[in-house]
C-alpha cells in the first residue's frame, strides 16, 4: 500500500500535473484522484509538441490501467468534465465522480462576475468560489453530483463513493496518488496574503480530507517547486516577491527564443518572480514532504534544457538543488523542460545524493497512445 500526495509549494503552476503523470507511470499507480475544481489547469507537453491540458481529470490518465476519480471535496463543471473525457478518448468507465462532489452552475459563474472577483482577485470566474460558498451556507439550490446525475444520462454511471473506493484500495494494498491543486501560497487559511488567496486550503492535509482518507495513510508527500515562481496577471492577484520580467529571464538564462507563460484557463500572461526561500521553508513546514520536485531547471540556464542526468546540469542548477535539499528532503525529480521526457528521475528514498537514474522513453500500448516515462529498473 502507498498513498502519494502531490502539492504545489508556491502559487500554482509548479508542474504538479507533469510530476503526477511521471509518478503514475513510474510507480504504476492504481487510482489517481484530482482535487479542486476547473479553475486551474494541469498540463504537460507530449513528444509531438502537443500540449495536454486537463482542468478536471488527474494527469494519471497517461497510464491506461489507472482509475481516475474526483472526490467529494472536489467541484465539477459537467460540460468541462465531459469534454475532457471525450477529447482524451478515454473510456467513461475509467472515470468516477463522488456522489457528494459539488456541481458548479452558470449562476455561480455569473455571481462571481457580478461580485467583481476578476477585478478584485484575478479570479478565473469559473464559479468555484461561489459554489464553495453556497455549499458552506447549505443553500437550498445546492446540487451534488448524484442529484444532477438523475437527469444527465452520461454522468449517472460515473457516480461513486470515492472515499469508499480509496479506502478499499488501501486495504487491498493498491497504490493511490492524490493530485493537489494550485499551491500552498494560495491557501485560504495559511497564506500570509489573505484575501489574495484561493477559496480553499491547498496543502497536503486538506487534500487527504477532500478524498476521505485518514492523514495517517499518506506514505509519500511530494512538494513541487519551480525555480522562478509565478502569480496570475494583475496586481490585484496579490504580491510576488522580487518580480522580474520575462525579458530579464530570457537574458539571464541565455534562451535563444523569447520566454513567456500564460494562465491555463484565462490565457493571461503570468507574472514572474525570483525564488522565495522563506516561502519554500513555510510550505515545507506545512506539508512535511518526503520528497521535493523542482521544475524549470532550464530557466537557470538554457544549457539545462532536456538534460537527463545531474552531471549535465550547469553549476547554477546543481547549487540550487543542493540548497533546496538543505531543507532535509531529497530533490527526487528535476524537470528540465515541458515534456514528460525532459527531466531527471528520482533515486531511492534515503539516498540523498545518490546518482539519479535517467529517463527512458517507452511507448504505451493503449487506445489513445501517449508517450510514457519509466525508470531503467522497470524496463
mmCIF file with all atom_site columns, C-alpha atoms in Angstrom, residues 215-358:
data_model
loop_
_atom_site.group_PDB
_atom_site.id
_atom_site.type_symbol
_atom_site.label_atom_id
_atom_site.label_alt_id
_atom_site.label_comp_id
_atom_site.label_asym_id
_atom_site.label_entity_id
_atom_site.label_seq_id
_atom_site.pdbx_PDB_ins_code
_atom_site.Cartn_x
_atom_site.Cartn_y
_atom_site.Cartn_z
_atom_site.occupancy
_atom_site.B_iso_or_equiv
_atom_site.pdbx_formal_charge
_atom_site.auth_seq_id
_atom_site.auth_comp_id
_atom_site.auth_asym_id
_atom_site.auth_atom_id
_atom_site.pdbx_PDB_model_num
ATOM 1   C CA . UNK A 1 215 ? -3.853 11.600 7.129   1.00 0.00 ? 215 UNK A CA 1
ATOM 2   C CA . UNK A 1 216 ? -2.069 8.614  8.709   1.00 0.00 ? 216 UNK A CA 1
ATOM 3   C CA . UNK A 1 217 ? -2.270 6.870  5.330   1.00 0.00 ? 217 UNK A CA 1
ATOM 4   C CA . UNK A 1 218 ? -0.078 9.362  3.438   1.00 0.00 ? 218 UNK A CA 1
ATOM 5   C CA . UNK A 1 219 ? 3.151  7.485  2.744   1.00 0.00 ? 219 UNK A CA 1
ATOM 6   C CA . UNK A 1 220 ? 4.709  9.993  0.316   1.00 0.00 ? 220 UNK A CA 1
ATOM 7   C CA . UNK A 1 221 ? 4.203  13.753 0.139   1.00 0.00 ? 221 UNK A CA 1
ATOM 8   C CA . UNK A 1 222 ? 5.828  15.310 -2.929  1.00 0.00 ? 222 UNK A CA 1
ATOM 9   C CA . UNK A 1 223 ? 6.139  19.099 -2.737  1.00 0.00 ? 223 UNK A CA 1
ATOM 10  C CA . UNK A 1 224 ? 6.668  20.688 -6.152  1.00 0.00 ? 224 UNK A CA 1
ATOM 11  C CA . UNK A 1 225 ? 8.586  23.925 -6.707  1.00 0.00 ? 225 UNK A CA 1
ATOM 12  C CA . UNK A 1 226 ? 9.571  25.902 -9.763  1.00 0.00 ? 226 UNK A CA 1
ATOM 13  C CA . UNK A 1 227 ? 12.819 27.847 -9.999  1.00 0.00 ? 227 UNK A CA 1
ATOM 14  C CA . UNK A 1 228 ? 11.002 31.116 -10.705 1.00 0.00 ? 228 UNK A CA 1
ATOM 15  C CA . UNK A 1 229 ? 7.544  31.257 -9.078  1.00 0.00 ? 229 UNK A CA 1
ATOM 16  C CA . UNK A 1 230 ? 4.625  32.876 -10.854 1.00 0.00 ? 230 UNK A CA 1
ATOM 17  C CA . UNK A 1 231 ? 1.371  34.571 -9.970  1.00 0.00 ? 231 UNK A CA 1
ATOM 18  C CA . UNK A 1 232 ? -1.523 35.242 -12.300 1.00 0.00 ? 232 UNK A CA 1
ATOM 19  C CA . UNK A 1 233 ? -1.876 38.501 -14.175 1.00 0.00 ? 233 UNK A CA 1
ATOM 20  C CA . UNK A 1 234 ? -2.767 41.716 -12.386 1.00 0.00 ? 234 UNK A CA 1
ATOM 21  C CA . UNK A 1 235 ? -1.525 43.260 -9.159  1.00 0.00 ? 235 UNK A CA 1
ATOM 22  C CA . UNK A 1 236 ? -4.959 42.531 -7.689  1.00 0.00 ? 236 UNK A CA 1
ATOM 23  C CA . UNK A 1 237 ? -3.940 38.837 -7.645  1.00 0.00 ? 237 UNK A CA 1
ATOM 24  C CA . UNK A 1 238 ? -1.528 39.530 -4.804  1.00 0.00 ? 238 UNK A CA 1
ATOM 25  C CA . UNK A 1 239 ? 2.137  40.350 -4.194  1.00 0.00 ? 239 UNK A CA 1
ATOM 26  C CA . UNK A 1 240 ? 5.046  38.483 -5.761  1.00 0.00 ? 240 UNK A CA 1
ATOM 27  C CA . UNK A 1 241 ? 8.445  38.942 -4.157  1.00 0.00 ? 241 UNK A CA 1
ATOM 28  C CA . UNK A 1 242 ? 11.323 40.183 -6.358  1.00 0.00 ? 242 UNK A CA 1
ATOM 29  C CA . UNK A 1 243 ? 9.240  40.322 -9.517  1.00 0.00 ? 243 UNK A CA 1
ATOM 30  C CA . UNK A 1 244 ? 11.151 40.354 -12.808 1.00 0.00 ? 244 UNK A CA 1
ATOM 31  C CA . UNK A 1 245 ? 10.180 40.481 -16.477 1.00 0.00 ? 245 UNK A CA 1
ATOM 32  C CA . UNK A 1 246 ? 10.208 37.652 -18.975 1.00 0.00 ? 246 UNK A CA 1
ATOM 33  C CA . UNK A 1 247 ? 12.757 39.621 -20.973 1.00 0.00 ? 247 UNK A CA 1
ATOM 34  C CA . UNK A 1 248 ? 15.099 39.658 -17.957 1.00 0.00 ? 248 UNK A CA 1
ATOM 35  C CA . UNK A 1 249 ? 14.710 35.911 -17.573 1.00 0.00 ? 249 UNK A CA 1
ATOM 36  C CA . UNK A 1 250 ? 15.449 35.323 -21.240 1.00 0.00 ? 250 UNK A CA 1
ATOM 37  C CA . UNK A 1 251 ? 18.658 37.337 -20.928 1.00 0.00 ? 251 UNK A CA 1
ATOM 38  C CA . UNK A 1 252 ? 19.753 35.597 -17.709 1.00 0.00 ? 252 UNK A CA 1
ATOM 39  C CA . UNK A 1 253 ? 19.019 32.093 -18.992 1.00 0.00 ? 253 UNK A CA 1
ATOM 40  C CA . UNK A 1 254 ? 20.533 32.714 -22.443 1.00 0.00 ? 254 UNK A CA 1
ATOM 41  C CA . UNK A 1 255 ? 17.389 31.365 -24.032 1.00 0.00 ? 255 UNK A CA 1
ATOM 42  C CA . UNK A 1 256 ? 17.611 31.738 -27.825 1.00 0.00 ? 256 UNK A CA 1
ATOM 43  C CA . UNK A 1 257 ? 13.867 32.447 -28.014 1.00 0.00 ? 257 UNK A CA 1
ATOM 44  C CA . UNK A 1 258 ? 11.548 34.738 -26.032 1.00 0.00 ? 258 UNK A CA 1
ATOM 45  C CA . UNK A 1 259 ? 10.121 33.224 -22.845 1.00 0.00 ? 259 UNK A CA 1
ATOM 46  C CA . UNK A 1 260 ? 6.546  33.595 -21.630 1.00 0.00 ? 260 UNK A CA 1
ATOM 47  C CA . UNK A 1 261 ? 3.834  31.615 -19.875 1.00 0.00 ? 261 UNK A CA 1
ATOM 48  C CA . UNK A 1 262 ? 0.100  32.122 -19.906 1.00 0.00 ? 262 UNK A CA 1
ATOM 49  C CA . UNK A 1 263 ? -2.511 31.011 -17.389 1.00 0.00 ? 263 UNK A CA 1
ATOM 50  C CA . UNK A 1 264 ? -4.186 27.726 -18.311 1.00 0.00 ? 264 UNK A CA 1
ATOM 51  C CA . UNK A 1 265 ? -7.785 28.916 -18.033 1.00 0.00 ? 265 UNK A CA 1
ATOM 52  C CA . UNK A 1 266 ? -7.824 32.664 -18.791 1.00 0.00 ? 266 UNK A CA 1
ATOM 53  C CA . UNK A 1 267 ? -4.775 32.716 -21.119 1.00 0.00 ? 267 UNK A CA 1
ATOM 54  C CA . UNK A 1 268 ? -3.286 35.827 -19.486 1.00 0.00 ? 268 UNK A CA 1
ATOM 55  C CA . UNK A 1 269 ? 0.456  36.458 -19.243 1.00 0.00 ? 269 UNK A CA 1
ATOM 56  C CA . UNK A 1 270 ? 1.785  35.278 -15.893 1.00 0.00 ? 270 UNK A CA 1
ATOM 57  C CA . UNK A 1 271 ? 3.869  37.447 -13.577 1.00 0.00 ? 271 UNK A CA 1
ATOM 58  C CA . UNK A 1 272 ? 7.298  36.081 -12.690 1.00 0.00 ? 272 UNK A CA 1
ATOM 59  C CA . UNK A 1 273 ? 9.471  36.412 -9.594  1.00 0.00 ? 273 UNK A CA 1
ATOM 60  C CA . UNK A 1 274 ? 12.680 35.120 -8.089  1.00 0.00 ? 274 UNK A CA 1
ATOM 61  C CA . UNK A 1 275 ? 12.647 32.074 -5.833  1.00 0.00 ? 275 UNK A CA 1
ATOM 62  C CA . UNK A 1 276 ? 11.464 32.963 -2.326  1.00 0.00 ? 276 UNK A CA 1
ATOM 63  C CA . UNK A 1 277 ? 13.369 30.738 0.110   1.00 0.00 ? 277 UNK A CA 1
ATOM 64  C CA . UNK A 1 278 ? 11.279 31.808 3.102   1.00 0.00 ? 278 UNK A CA 1
ATOM 65  C CA . UNK A 1 279 ? 8.101  30.869 1.254   1.00 0.00 ? 279 UNK A CA 1
ATOM 66  C CA . UNK A 1 280 ? 9.645  27.489 0.445   1.00 0.00 ? 280 UNK A CA 1
ATOM 67  C CA . UNK A 1 281 ? 10.542 26.971 4.098   1.00 0.00 ? 281 UNK A CA 1
ATOM 68  C CA . UNK A 1 282 ? 6.946  27.719 5.118   1.00 0.00 ? 282 UNK A CA 1
ATOM 69  C CA . UNK A 1 283 ? 5.486  25.316 2.534   1.00 0.00 ? 283 UNK A CA 1
ATOM 70  C CA . UNK A 1 284 ? 7.851  22.596 3.734   1.00 0.00 ? 284 UNK A CA 1
ATOM 71  C CA . UNK A 1 285 ? 6.802  23.149 7.363   1.00 0.00 ? 285 UNK A CA 1
ATOM 72  C CA . UNK A 1 286 ? 3.118  22.968 6.418   1.00 0.00 ? 286 UNK A CA 1
ATOM 73  C CA . UNK A 1 287 ? 3.445  19.814 4.309   1.00 0.00 ? 287 UNK A CA 1
ATOM 74  C CA . UNK A 1 288 ? 6.463  17.919 5.744   1.00 0.00 ? 288 UNK A CA 1
ATOM 75  C CA . UNK A 1 289 ? 7.308  16.387 2.345   1.00 0.00 ? 289 UNK A CA 1
ATOM 76  C CA . UNK A 1 290 ? 9.129  13.099 1.928   1.00 0.00 ? 290 UNK A CA 1
ATOM 77  C CA . UNK A 1 291 ? 10.407 14.270 -1.462  1.00 0.00 ? 291 UNK A CA 1
ATOM 78  C CA . UNK A 1 292 ? 10.737 17.503 -3.378  1.00 0.00 ? 292 UNK A CA 1
ATOM 79  C CA . UNK A 1 293 ? 10.355 18.131 -7.092  1.00 0.00 ? 293 UNK A CA 1
ATOM 80  C CA . UNK A 1 294 ? 11.936 21.043 -8.934  1.00 0.00 ? 294 UNK A CA 1
ATOM 81  C CA . UNK A 1 295 ? 10.740 22.147 -12.372 1.00 0.00 ? 295 UNK A CA 1
ATOM 82  C CA . UNK A 1 296 ? 12.053 24.717 -14.843 1.00 0.00 ? 296 UNK A CA 1
ATOM 83  C CA . UNK A 1 297 ? 15.744 23.973 -14.310 1.00 0.00 ? 297 UNK A CA 1
ATOM 84  C CA . UNK A 1 298 ? 16.181 25.243 -17.870 1.00 0.00 ? 298 UNK A CA 1
ATOM 85  C CA . UNK A 1 299 ? 15.310 28.738 -16.574 1.00 0.00 ? 299 UNK A CA 1
ATOM 86  C CA . UNK A 1 300 ? 18.588 28.550 -14.617 1.00 0.00 ? 300 UNK A CA 1
ATOM 87  C CA . UNK A 1 301 ? 20.445 28.238 -17.907 1.00 0.00 ? 301 UNK A CA 1
ATOM 88  C CA . UNK A 1 302 ? 19.252 27.154 -21.328 1.00 0.00 ? 302 UNK A CA 1
ATOM 89  C CA . UNK A 1 303 ? 22.044 24.552 -21.407 1.00 0.00 ? 303 UNK A CA 1
ATOM 90  C CA . UNK A 1 304 ? 19.934 22.619 -18.869 1.00 0.00 ? 304 UNK A CA 1
ATOM 91  C CA . UNK A 1 305 ? 17.106 22.155 -21.386 1.00 0.00 ? 305 UNK A CA 1
ATOM 92  C CA . UNK A 1 306 ? 16.180 18.471 -21.770 1.00 0.00 ? 306 UNK A CA 1
ATOM 93  C CA . UNK A 1 307 ? 19.226 17.103 -19.914 1.00 0.00 ? 307 UNK A CA 1
ATOM 94  C CA . UNK A 1 308 ? 18.658 13.737 -18.247 1.00 0.00 ? 308 UNK A CA 1
ATOM 95  C CA . UNK A 1 309 ? 21.488 13.429 -15.714 1.00 0.00 ? 309 UNK A CA 1
ATOM 96  C CA . UNK A 1 310 ? 22.588 15.581 -12.781 1.00 0.00 ? 310 UNK A CA 1
ATOM 97  C CA . UNK A 1 311 ? 26.149 15.848 -14.054 1.00 0.00 ? 311 UNK A CA 1
ATOM 98  C CA . UNK A 1 312 ? 24.807 17.547 -17.168 1.00 0.00 ? 312 UNK A CA 1
ATOM 99  C CA . UNK A 1 313 ? 23.258 20.417 -15.194 1.00 0.00 ? 313 UNK A CA 1
ATOM 100 C CA . UNK A 1 314 ? 25.166 23.678 -15.004 1.00 0.00 ? 314 UNK A CA 1
ATOM 101 C CA . UNK A 1 315 ? 26.714 24.840 -11.726 1.00 0.00 ? 315 UNK A CA 1
ATOM 102 C CA . UNK A 1 316 ? 23.831 27.222 -11.014 1.00 0.00 ? 316 UNK A CA 1
ATOM 103 C CA . UNK A 1 317 ? 21.246 24.439 -11.197 1.00 0.00 ? 317 UNK A CA 1
ATOM 104 C CA . UNK A 1 318 ? 23.323 21.996 -9.152  1.00 0.00 ? 318 UNK A CA 1
ATOM 105 C CA . UNK A 1 319 ? 23.883 24.596 -6.444  1.00 0.00 ? 319 UNK A CA 1
ATOM 106 C CA . UNK A 1 320 ? 20.150 25.381 -6.455  1.00 0.00 ? 320 UNK A CA 1
ATOM 107 C CA . UNK A 1 321 ? 19.280 21.701 -5.918  1.00 0.00 ? 321 UNK A CA 1
ATOM 108 C CA . UNK A 1 322 ? 21.778 21.361 -3.072  1.00 0.00 ? 322 UNK A CA 1
ATOM 109 C CA . UNK A 1 323 ? 20.420 24.464 -1.362  1.00 0.00 ? 323 UNK A CA 1
ATOM 110 C CA . UNK A 1 324 ? 16.867 23.106 -1.666  1.00 0.00 ? 324 UNK A CA 1
ATOM 111 C CA . UNK A 1 325 ? 17.968 19.768 -0.217  1.00 0.00 ? 325 UNK A CA 1
ATOM 112 C CA . UNK A 1 326 ? 19.258 21.616 2.840   1.00 0.00 ? 326 UNK A CA 1
ATOM 113 C CA . UNK A 1 327 ? 15.606 21.613 3.940   1.00 0.00 ? 327 UNK A CA 1
ATOM 114 C CA . UNK A 1 328 ? 16.190 17.902 4.715   1.00 0.00 ? 328 UNK A CA 1
ATOM 115 C CA . UNK A 1 329 ? 14.021 16.468 1.951   1.00 0.00 ? 329 UNK A CA 1
ATOM 116 C CA . UNK A 1 330 ? 15.598 14.979 -1.196  1.00 0.00 ? 330 UNK A CA 1
ATOM 117 C CA . UNK A 1 331 ? 15.017 16.624 -4.556  1.00 0.00 ? 331 UNK A CA 1
ATOM 118 C CA . UNK A 1 332 ? 13.754 13.481 -6.227  1.00 0.00 ? 332 UNK A CA 1
ATOM 119 C CA . UNK A 1 333 ? 12.567 14.981 -9.532  1.00 0.00 ? 333 UNK A CA 1
ATOM 120 C CA . UNK A 1 334 ? 14.184 17.692 -11.628 1.00 0.00 ? 334 UNK A CA 1
ATOM 121 C CA . UNK A 1 335 ? 12.282 18.999 -14.631 1.00 0.00 ? 335 UNK A CA 1
ATOM 122 C CA . UNK A 1 336 ? 14.390 20.365 -17.480 1.00 0.00 ? 336 UNK A CA 1
ATOM 123 C CA . UNK A 1 337 ? 11.686 21.182 -19.998 1.00 0.00 ? 337 UNK A CA 1
ATOM 124 C CA . UNK A 1 338 ? 7.954  20.909 -20.724 1.00 0.00 ? 338 UNK A CA 1
ATOM 125 C CA . UNK A 1 339 ? 7.862  17.308 -21.975 1.00 0.00 ? 339 UNK A CA 1
ATOM 126 C CA . UNK A 1 340 ? 7.449  14.278 -19.727 1.00 0.00 ? 340 UNK A CA 1
ATOM 127 C CA . UNK A 1 341 ? 10.825 13.107 -21.018 1.00 0.00 ? 341 UNK A CA 1
ATOM 128 C CA . UNK A 1 342 ? 12.529 16.386 -20.073 1.00 0.00 ? 342 UNK A CA 1
ATOM 129 C CA . UNK A 1 343 ? 13.960 15.669 -16.671 1.00 0.00 ? 343 UNK A CA 1
ATOM 130 C CA . UNK A 1 344 ? 15.936 13.634 -14.196 1.00 0.00 ? 344 UNK A CA 1
ATOM 131 C CA . UNK A 1 345 ? 14.251 10.726 -12.455 1.00 0.00 ? 345 UNK A CA 1
ATOM 132 C CA . UNK A 1 346 ? 14.198 10.017 -8.719  1.00 0.00 ? 346 UNK A CA 1
ATOM 133 C CA . UNK A 1 347 ? 16.605 7.939  -6.721  1.00 0.00 ? 347 UNK A CA 1
ATOM 134 C CA . UNK A 1 348 ? 15.926 5.531  -3.875  1.00 0.00 ? 348 UNK A CA 1
ATOM 135 C CA . UNK A 1 349 ? 14.398 7.147  -0.749  1.00 0.00 ? 349 UNK A CA 1
ATOM 136 C CA . UNK A 1 350 ? 17.088 7.971  1.783   1.00 0.00 ? 350 UNK A CA 1
ATOM 137 C CA . UNK A 1 351 ? 19.885 8.028  -0.802  1.00 0.00 ? 351 UNK A CA 1
ATOM 138 C CA . UNK A 1 352 ? 20.036 11.788 -0.732  1.00 0.00 ? 352 UNK A CA 1
ATOM 139 C CA . UNK A 1 353 ? 22.931 12.437 -3.077  1.00 0.00 ? 353 UNK A CA 1
ATOM 140 C CA . UNK A 1 354 ? 22.944 9.147  -4.943  1.00 0.00 ? 354 UNK A CA 1
ATOM 141 C CA . UNK A 1 355 ? 23.290 9.471  -8.711  1.00 0.00 ? 355 UNK A CA 1
ATOM 142 C CA . UNK A 1 356 ? 19.796 9.677  -10.168 1.00 0.00 ? 356 UNK A CA 1
ATOM 143 C CA . UNK A 1 357 ? 18.529 7.377  -12.878 1.00 0.00 ? 357 UNK A CA 1
ATOM 144 C CA . UNK A 1 358 ? 17.834 8.857  -16.297 1.00 0.00 ? 358 UNK A CA 1
#
